[in-house]
Amino acid sequence: MMTKKVLITGVTGQDGSYMADFLLEETDFQIFGMVRRTSTNNNKNITHLLNNPRFKLVTGDLTDSQSIDNIVREIQPDYFINLAAQSFVGASWQIPEQTFDIDAVGVIRCLEAIRKHAPNCRFYNAGSSEELGNVDYSPQDEKHPLKPRSPYGAAKAAARHIVKVYRESYNLFAIQGLLYNHESPRRGEEFVTRKITKQLAQIKKSIEENIDFKPLQLGNIYAKRDWSHAKDFVKGIWLMLNQKKPMEYILASGKTYTVKDFINKSLEFFDINGIWIKEGLEEKFIYQNKILIEINPEFYRPAEVDLLLGNANNAKKILNWTPQISFSDLVKEMSKNDLMNM
């Protein structure tokens, strides 16, 4: 019997690297990780995999249909897990066209390659709670309408529709899960959670060494999100891909916290016992008469999503999936990791 093959795009990112880890541990499949050709490699999250004989890097780009076509034709994957994206919501206002080209049109390129060369391949596309935008009700379930509030959310919503079109038109096993916020020590440093833990780790070290430091600047610290660990979500994705029928599920913790809650949990880990003062744009966190955290209106988004809270009951009942890592443990792991790497 031939070894099954899995193609993962975005393998150097948070989700892609954890997915590769999971599949190398839980299956005997051959894993192909797609990476873009760049002048500097960004293999930090997969350095530990590069000598694994079951893991191979291939060069491709979601904005280049020929490269996707060639990869699918040559590899003939049994699974195609598309985790590559322009995934930073804040940047999507600055680069809306590129965001759409990668996150929506890029999905068409993947589906076309599968349709032509590997029609039995099971396809997963990364969906996002940002598709739901300014929500009608909480918690949100799979029936909630798509109401994106950013170019990123709109691109993901467009991708969801095209995945459905290809599934129904060509009888493909093609799904787009709807994943709420998920973080880890492998999260990119531009994302607010990693920005918090990394800069607070730097501030902690500066305080201990009596070195001057710049305050951590943030936007809307009262935005509420449903946070989980990326490790829990890659297992959920794999369960979705291995059902008899293609169905799309929400993955979420079912609990919501503000950005300020995340900050406070990280401050608790670093044992920084200061106080919050003032309100609105003047709100600050003070420690030993120094400003550690302050609000910068430049970090507010043109259209904010105030609350996201997911109902993952279908995933729990049908997939038998439950998140294992708590919000508190997630923040501690990220804070500890950044402190260790100072």
GROMACS .gro file of C-alpha atoms in nm:
model
  342
    1MET     CA    1   0.000   0.000   0.000
    2MET     CA    2   0.137   0.340  -0.099
    3THR     CA    3   0.213   0.594   0.172
    4LYS     CA    4  -0.038   0.875   0.176
    5LYS     CA    5   0.082   1.225   0.104
    6VAL     CA    6  -0.016   1.556   0.265
    7LEU     CA    7   0.061   1.897   0.117
    8ILE     CA    8   0.065   2.184   0.369
    9THR     CA    9   0.092   2.544   0.254
   10GLY     CA   10   0.205   2.805   0.506
   11VAL     CA   11   0.419   2.540   0.673
   12THR     CA   12   0.663   2.794   0.818
   13GLY     CA   13   0.381   2.973   1.000
   14GLN     CA   14   0.220   2.898   1.333
   15ASP     CA   15  -0.059   2.667   1.213
   16GLY     CA   16   0.137   2.502   0.934
   17SER     CA   17   0.432   2.408   1.156
   18TYR     CA   18   0.206   2.265   1.428
   19MET     CA   19   0.012   2.071   1.162
   20ALA     CA   20   0.337   1.921   1.034
   21ASP     CA   21   0.436   1.828   1.391
   22PHE     CA   22   0.096   1.668   1.452
   23LEU     CA   23   0.093   1.463   1.131
   24LEU     CA   24   0.451   1.341   1.170
   25GLU     CA   25   0.362   1.221   1.520
   26GLU     CA   26   0.012   1.083   1.458
   27THR     CA   27   0.044   0.931   1.109
   28ASP     CA   28   0.300   0.758   0.887
   29PHE     CA   29   0.222   0.989   0.594
   30GLN     CA   30   0.473   1.178   0.381
   31ILE     CA   31   0.446   1.551   0.453
   32PHE     CA   32   0.523   1.815   0.188
   33GLY     CA   33   0.555   2.171   0.317
   34MET     CA   34   0.512   2.445   0.058
   35VAL     CA   35   0.724   2.759   0.101
   36ARG     CA   36   0.759   3.074  -0.106
   37ARG     CA   37   1.092   3.162  -0.264
   38THR     CA   38   1.233   3.455  -0.067
   39SER     CA   39   1.578   3.609  -0.037
   40THR     CA   40   1.587   3.519   0.333
   41ASN     CA   41   1.439   3.196   0.462
   42ASN     CA   42   1.199   3.197   0.755
   43ASN     CA   43   1.232   2.838   0.877
   44LYS     CA   44   1.245   2.910   1.251
   45ASN     CA   45   0.922   2.718   1.324
   46ILE     CA   46   1.027   2.410   1.125
   47THR     CA   47   1.403   2.389   1.190
   48HIS     CA   48   1.343   2.075   1.399
   49LEU     CA   49   1.174   1.905   1.101
   50LEU     CA   50   1.427   1.970   0.825
   51ASN     CA   51   1.619   1.644   0.879
   52ASN     CA   52   1.307   1.429   0.910
   53PRO     CA   53   1.298   1.187   0.612
   54ARG     CA   54   0.915   1.209   0.600
   55PHE     CA   55   0.918   1.588   0.567
   56LYS     CA   56   1.009   1.765   0.243
   57LEU     CA   57   0.997   2.132   0.143
   58VAL     CA   58   0.863   2.230  -0.200
   59THR     CA   59   0.865   2.577  -0.353
   60GLY     CA   60   0.537   2.736  -0.455
   61ASP     CA   61   0.328   3.051  -0.423
   62LEU     CA   62  -0.047   3.099  -0.390
   63THR     CA   63  -0.025   3.398  -0.625
   64ASP     CA   64   0.128   3.181  -0.900
   65SER     CA   65  -0.118   2.931  -1.050
   66GLN     CA   66   0.154   2.750  -1.246
   67SER     CA   67   0.350   2.663  -0.932
   68ILE     CA   68   0.038   2.529  -0.755
   69ASP     CA   69  -0.060   2.334  -1.065
   70ASN     CA   70   0.286   2.178  -1.095
   71ILE     CA   71   0.303   2.081  -0.727
   72VAL     CA   72  -0.038   1.911  -0.723
   73ARG     CA   73   0.026   1.732  -1.052
   74GLU     CA   74   0.367   1.603  -0.939
   75ILE     CA   75   0.291   1.513  -0.577
   76GLN     CA   76  -0.066   1.385  -0.625
   77PRO     CA   77  -0.151   1.463  -0.260
   78ASP     CA   78  -0.421   1.276  -0.070
   79TYR     CA   79  -0.470   1.584   0.146
   80PHE     CA   80  -0.413   1.951   0.064
   81ILE     CA   81  -0.418   2.172   0.376
   82ASN     CA   82  -0.406   2.538   0.280
   83LEU     CA   83  -0.283   2.737   0.580
   84ALA     CA   84  -0.096   3.002   0.382
   85ALA     CA   85  -0.245   3.351   0.389
   86GLN     CA   86  -0.193   3.720   0.429
   87SER     CA   87  -0.315   3.661   0.782
   88PHE     CA   88  -0.258   3.994   0.958
   89VAL     CA   89  -0.598   4.164   0.974
   90GLY     CA   90  -0.452   4.508   1.048
   91ALA     CA   91  -0.235   4.504   0.735
   92SER     CA   92  -0.526   4.410   0.510
   93TRP     CA   93  -0.637   4.776   0.492
   94GLN     CA   94  -0.291   4.874   0.362
   95ILE     CA   95  -0.268   4.586   0.113
   96PRO     CA   96  -0.628   4.491   0.030
   97GLU     CA   97  -0.554   4.376  -0.324
   98GLN     CA   98  -0.270   4.148  -0.217
   99THR     CA   99  -0.484   4.015   0.069
  100PHE     CA  100  -0.758   3.918  -0.177
  101ASP     CA  101  -0.513   3.773  -0.428
  102ILE     CA  102  -0.364   3.538  -0.169
  103ASP     CA  103  -0.661   3.465   0.058
  104ALA     CA  104  -0.940   3.436  -0.202
  105VAL     CA  105  -0.800   3.401  -0.556
  106GLY     CA  106  -0.520   3.182  -0.417
  107VAL     CA  107  -0.786   2.935  -0.301
  108ILE     CA  108  -0.926   2.917  -0.656
  109ARG     CA  109  -0.576   2.831  -0.779
  110CYS     CA  110  -0.558   2.544  -0.528
  111LEU     CA  111  -0.906   2.414  -0.614
  112GLU     CA  112  -0.839   2.431  -0.989
  113ALA     CA  113  -0.519   2.229  -0.949
  114ILE     CA  114  -0.705   1.967  -0.742
  115ARG     CA  115  -0.994   1.956  -0.992
  116LYS     CA  116  -0.757   1.894  -1.282
  117HIS     CA  117  -0.494   1.668  -1.130
  118ALA     CA  118  -0.611   1.512  -0.800
  119PRO     CA  119  -0.994   1.507  -0.778
  120ASN     CA  120  -0.988   1.260  -0.488
  121CYS     CA  121  -0.764   1.485  -0.278
  122ARG     CA  122  -0.926   1.621   0.041
  123PHE     CA  123  -0.890   1.999   0.062
  124TYR     CA  124  -0.898   2.217   0.371
  125ASN     CA  125  -0.889   2.595   0.361
  126ALA     CA  126  -0.826   2.807   0.669
  127GLY     CA  127  -1.135   3.008   0.758
  128SER     CA  128  -1.159   3.276   1.025
  129SER     CA  129  -1.404   3.419   1.276
  130GLU     CA  130  -1.323   3.754   1.111
  131GLU     CA  131  -1.566   3.645   0.839
  132LEU     CA  132  -1.849   3.699   1.089
  133GLY     CA  133  -1.743   4.057   1.167
  134ASN     CA  134  -2.001   4.268   1.349
  135VAL     CA  135  -2.193   3.973   1.488
  136ASP     CA  136  -2.572   3.938   1.522
  137TYR     CA  137  -2.564   3.711   1.827
  138SER     CA  138  -2.330   3.536   2.069
  139PRO     CA  139  -2.200   3.275   2.079
  140GLN     CA  140  -2.184   3.239   1.702
  141ASP     CA  141  -2.255   2.903   1.538
  142GLU     CA  142  -2.210   2.769   1.185
  143LYS     CA  143  -2.539   2.930   1.074
  144HIS     CA  144  -2.427   3.285   1.156
  145PRO     CA  145  -2.425   3.509   0.845
  146LEU     CA  146  -2.097   3.632   0.702
  147LYS     CA  147  -2.056   4.002   0.791
  148PRO     CA  148  -1.684   4.084   0.753
  149ARG     CA  149  -1.544   4.417   0.873
  150SER     CA  150  -1.199   4.406   0.710
  151PRO     CA  151  -1.049   4.327   0.368
  152TYR     CA  152  -0.905   4.014   0.535
  153GLY     CA  153  -1.247   3.902   0.660
  154ALA     CA  154  -1.403   3.975   0.320
  155ALA     CA  155  -1.133   3.772   0.141
  156LYS     CA  156  -1.190   3.475   0.373
  157ALA     CA  157  -1.567   3.504   0.322
  158ALA     CA  158  -1.515   3.502  -0.057
  159ALA     CA  159  -1.295   3.193  -0.019
  160ARG     CA  160  -1.571   3.020   0.181
  161HIS     CA  161  -1.817   3.074  -0.104
  162ILE     CA  162  -1.577   2.948  -0.373
  163VAL     CA  163  -1.492   2.636  -0.167
  164LYS     CA  164  -1.866   2.561  -0.152
  165VAL     CA  165  -1.902   2.620  -0.528
  166TYR     CA  166  -1.622   2.375  -0.610
  167ARG     CA  167  -1.749   2.120  -0.359
  168GLU     CA  168  -2.097   2.122  -0.514
  169SER     CA  169  -1.993   2.168  -0.878
  170TYR     CA  170  -1.719   1.905  -0.896
  171ASN     CA  171  -1.805   1.676  -0.602
  172LEU     CA  172  -1.475   1.757  -0.430
  173PHE     CA  173  -1.407   1.697  -0.062
  174ALA     CA  174  -1.341   2.067   0.000
  175ILE     CA  175  -1.407   2.245   0.329
  176GLN     CA  176  -1.325   2.570   0.506
  177GLY     CA  177  -1.323   2.544   0.884
  178LEU     CA  178  -1.420   2.848   1.088
  179LEU     CA  179  -1.145   2.895   1.344
  180TYR     CA  180  -1.154   3.153   1.619
  181ASN     CA  181  -0.839   3.325   1.749
  182HIS     CA  182  -0.559   3.083   1.823
  183GLU     CA  183  -0.213   3.170   1.947
  184SER     CA  184   0.116   3.012   2.056
  185PRO     CA  185   0.485   3.091   2.102
  186ARG     CA  186   0.514   3.049   1.724
  187ARG     CA  187   0.275   3.337   1.657
  188GLY     CA  188   0.414   3.617   1.439
  189GLU     CA  189   0.545   3.916   1.634
  190GLU     CA  190   0.311   4.161   1.457
  191PHE     CA  191   0.003   3.997   1.616
  192VAL     CA  192  -0.121   4.166   1.932
  193THR     CA  193  -0.083   3.863   2.162
  194ARG     CA  194   0.280   3.800   2.067
  195LYS     CA  195   0.349   4.174   2.068
  196ILE     CA  196   0.228   4.182   2.429
  197THR     CA  197   0.428   3.885   2.559
  198LYS     CA  198   0.749   3.973   2.372
  199GLN     CA  199   0.754   4.342   2.468
  200LEU     CA  200   0.655   4.275   2.830
  201ALA     CA  201   0.939   4.020   2.848
  202GLN     CA  202   1.176   4.292   2.724
  203ILE     CA  203   1.037   4.540   2.977
  204LYS     CA  204   1.072   4.283   3.258
  205LYS     CA  205   1.437   4.230   3.169
  206SER     CA  206   1.496   4.607   3.143
  207ILE     CA  207   1.346   4.662   3.488
  208GLU     CA  208   1.569   4.393   3.638
  209GLU     CA  209   1.879   4.539   3.474
  210ASN     CA  210   1.775   4.900   3.545
  211ILE     CA  211   1.779   4.984   3.172
  212ASP     CA  212   1.550   5.243   3.016
  213PHE     CA  213   1.271   5.111   2.795
  214LYS     CA  214   0.991   5.228   2.569
  215PRO     CA  215   0.630   5.165   2.676
  216LEU     CA  216   0.425   4.897   2.503
  217GLN     CA  217   0.177   5.077   2.274
  218LEU     CA  218  -0.156   4.918   2.189
  219GLY     CA  219  -0.488   5.004   2.023
  220ASN     CA  220  -0.829   4.883   2.140
  221ILE     CA  221  -0.758   4.686   2.458
  222TYR     CA  222  -1.130   4.624   2.515
  223ALA     CA  223  -1.184   4.414   2.201
  224LYS     CA  224  -1.311   4.071   2.313
  225ARG     CA  225  -1.182   3.752   2.156
  226ASP     CA  226  -1.222   3.379   2.193
  227TRP     CA  227  -0.862   3.257   2.230
  228SER     CA  228  -0.726   2.901   2.209
  229HIS     CA  229  -0.392   2.731   2.147
  230ALA     CA  230  -0.301   2.655   1.785
  231LYS     CA  231  -0.200   2.300   1.887
  232ASP     CA  232  -0.561   2.222   1.977
  233PHE     CA  233  -0.687   2.352   1.644
  234VAL     CA  234  -0.463   2.150   1.411
  235LYS     CA  235  -0.612   1.832   1.560
  236GLY     CA  236  -0.960   1.971   1.493
  237ILE     CA  237  -0.867   2.044   1.131
  238TRP     CA  238  -0.747   1.687   1.083
  239LEU     CA  239  -1.069   1.549   1.231
  240MET     CA  240  -1.272   1.765   0.989
  241LEU     CA  241  -1.071   1.632   0.695
  242ASN     CA  242  -1.136   1.270   0.786
  243GLN     CA  243  -1.514   1.264   0.813
  244LYS     CA  244  -1.724   1.066   0.565
  245LYS     CA  245  -1.892   1.377   0.430
  246PRO     CA  246  -1.739   1.723   0.385
  247MET     CA  247  -1.880   1.944   0.661
  248GLU     CA  248  -1.750   2.270   0.804
  249TYR     CA  249  -1.715   2.329   1.176
  250ILE     CA  250  -1.639   2.608   1.418
  251LEU     CA  251  -1.338   2.556   1.643
  252ALA     CA  252  -1.343   2.780   1.952
  253SER     CA  253  -1.305   2.772   2.329
  254GLY     CA  254  -1.648   2.920   2.400
  255LYS     CA  255  -1.493   3.174   2.637
  256THR     CA  256  -1.414   3.537   2.570
  257TYR     CA  257  -1.145   3.768   2.711
  258THR     CA  258  -1.045   4.124   2.635
  259VAL     CA  259  -0.700   4.223   2.512
  260LYS     CA  260  -0.662   4.384   2.854
  261ASP     CA  261  -0.731   4.046   3.019
  262PHE     CA  262  -0.450   3.899   2.808
  263ILE     CA  263  -0.218   4.181   2.917
  264ASN     CA  264  -0.305   4.135   3.285
  265LYS     CA  265  -0.244   3.760   3.268
  266SER     CA  266   0.098   3.823   3.111
  267LEU     CA  267   0.181   4.091   3.372
  268GLU     CA  268   0.087   3.838   3.640
  269PHE     CA  269   0.335   3.587   3.495
  270PHE     CA  270   0.611   3.850   3.488
  271ASP     CA  271   0.522   3.950   3.847
  272ILE     CA  272   0.478   4.317   3.750
  273ASN     CA  273   0.228   4.457   4.001
  274GLY     CA  274   0.145   4.805   3.880
  275ILE     CA  275  -0.184   4.990   3.835
  276TRP     CA  276  -0.405   5.101   3.547
  277ILE     CA  277  -0.492   5.472   3.550
  278LYS     CA  278  -0.725   5.700   3.349
  279GLU     CA  279  -0.965   5.596   3.072
  280GLY     CA  280  -1.007   5.590   2.694
  281LEU     CA  281  -0.708   5.706   2.490
  282GLU     CA  282  -0.542   5.830   2.813
  283GLU     CA  283  -0.546   5.488   2.981
  284LYS     CA  284  -0.202   5.373   3.100
  285PHE     CA  285  -0.039   5.102   3.309
  286ILE     CA  286   0.205   5.241   3.566
  287TYR     CA  287   0.476   5.051   3.755
  288GLN     CA  288   0.722   5.220   3.990
  289ASN     CA  289   0.620   5.561   3.852
  290LYS     CA  290   0.701   5.452   3.495
  291ILE     CA  291   0.457   5.407   3.207
  292LEU     CA  292   0.475   5.044   3.090
  293ILE     CA  293   0.170   5.038   2.862
  294GLU     CA  294  -0.015   5.317   2.682
  295ILE     CA  295  -0.280   5.357   2.414
  296ASN     CA  296  -0.184   5.469   2.064
  297PRO     CA  297  -0.483   5.557   1.844
  298GLU     CA  298  -0.279   5.465   1.534
  299PHE     CA  299  -0.332   5.100   1.627
  300TYR     CA  300  -0.710   5.127   1.613
  301ARG     CA  301  -0.856   4.966   1.300
  302PRO     CA  302  -1.076   5.159   1.052
  303ALA     CA  303  -1.360   4.918   1.142
  304GLU     CA  304  -1.331   4.724   1.466
  305VAL     CA  305  -1.476   4.384   1.550
  306ASP     CA  306  -1.570   4.426   1.916
  307LEU     CA  307  -1.674   4.074   2.013
  308LEU     CA  308  -1.611   3.725   1.879
  309LEU     CA  309  -1.730   3.420   2.075
  310GLY     CA  310  -1.764   3.079   1.915
  311ASN     CA  311  -2.004   2.789   1.969
  312ALA     CA  312  -1.807   2.471   1.897
  313ASN     CA  313  -2.082   2.230   2.003
  314ASN     CA  314  -2.097   2.061   1.661
  315ALA     CA  315  -1.722   1.992   1.666
  316LYS     CA  316  -1.751   1.857   2.019
  317LYS     CA  317  -2.046   1.629   1.941
  318ILE     CA  318  -1.962   1.508   1.590
  319LEU     CA  319  -1.581   1.525   1.583
  320ASN     CA  320  -1.538   1.448   1.954
  321TRP     CA  321  -1.305   1.749   1.968
  322THR     CA  322  -1.238   1.958   2.277
  323PRO     CA  323  -0.962   2.215   2.338
  324GLN     CA  324  -0.709   2.098   2.597
  325ILE     CA  325  -0.505   2.413   2.674
  326SER     CA  326  -0.663   2.689   2.884
  327PHE     CA  327  -0.640   3.063   2.821
  328SER     CA  328  -0.429   3.102   3.134
  329ASP     CA  329  -0.184   2.829   3.030
  330LEU     CA  330  -0.162   2.973   2.678
  331VAL     CA  331  -0.060   3.318   2.804
  332LYS     CA  332   0.188   3.166   3.050
  333GLU     CA  333   0.350   2.953   2.777
  334MET     CA  334   0.387   3.250   2.542
  335SER     CA  335   0.520   3.479   2.818
  336LYS     CA  336   0.766   3.216   2.943
  337ASN     CA  337   0.891   3.143   2.591
  338ASP     CA  338   0.957   3.510   2.516
  339LEU     CA  339   1.134   3.562   2.848
  340MET     CA  340   1.358   3.261   2.783
  341ASN     CA  341   1.451   3.395   2.440
  342MET     CA  342   1.546   3.746   2.553
   0.00000   0.00000   0.00000
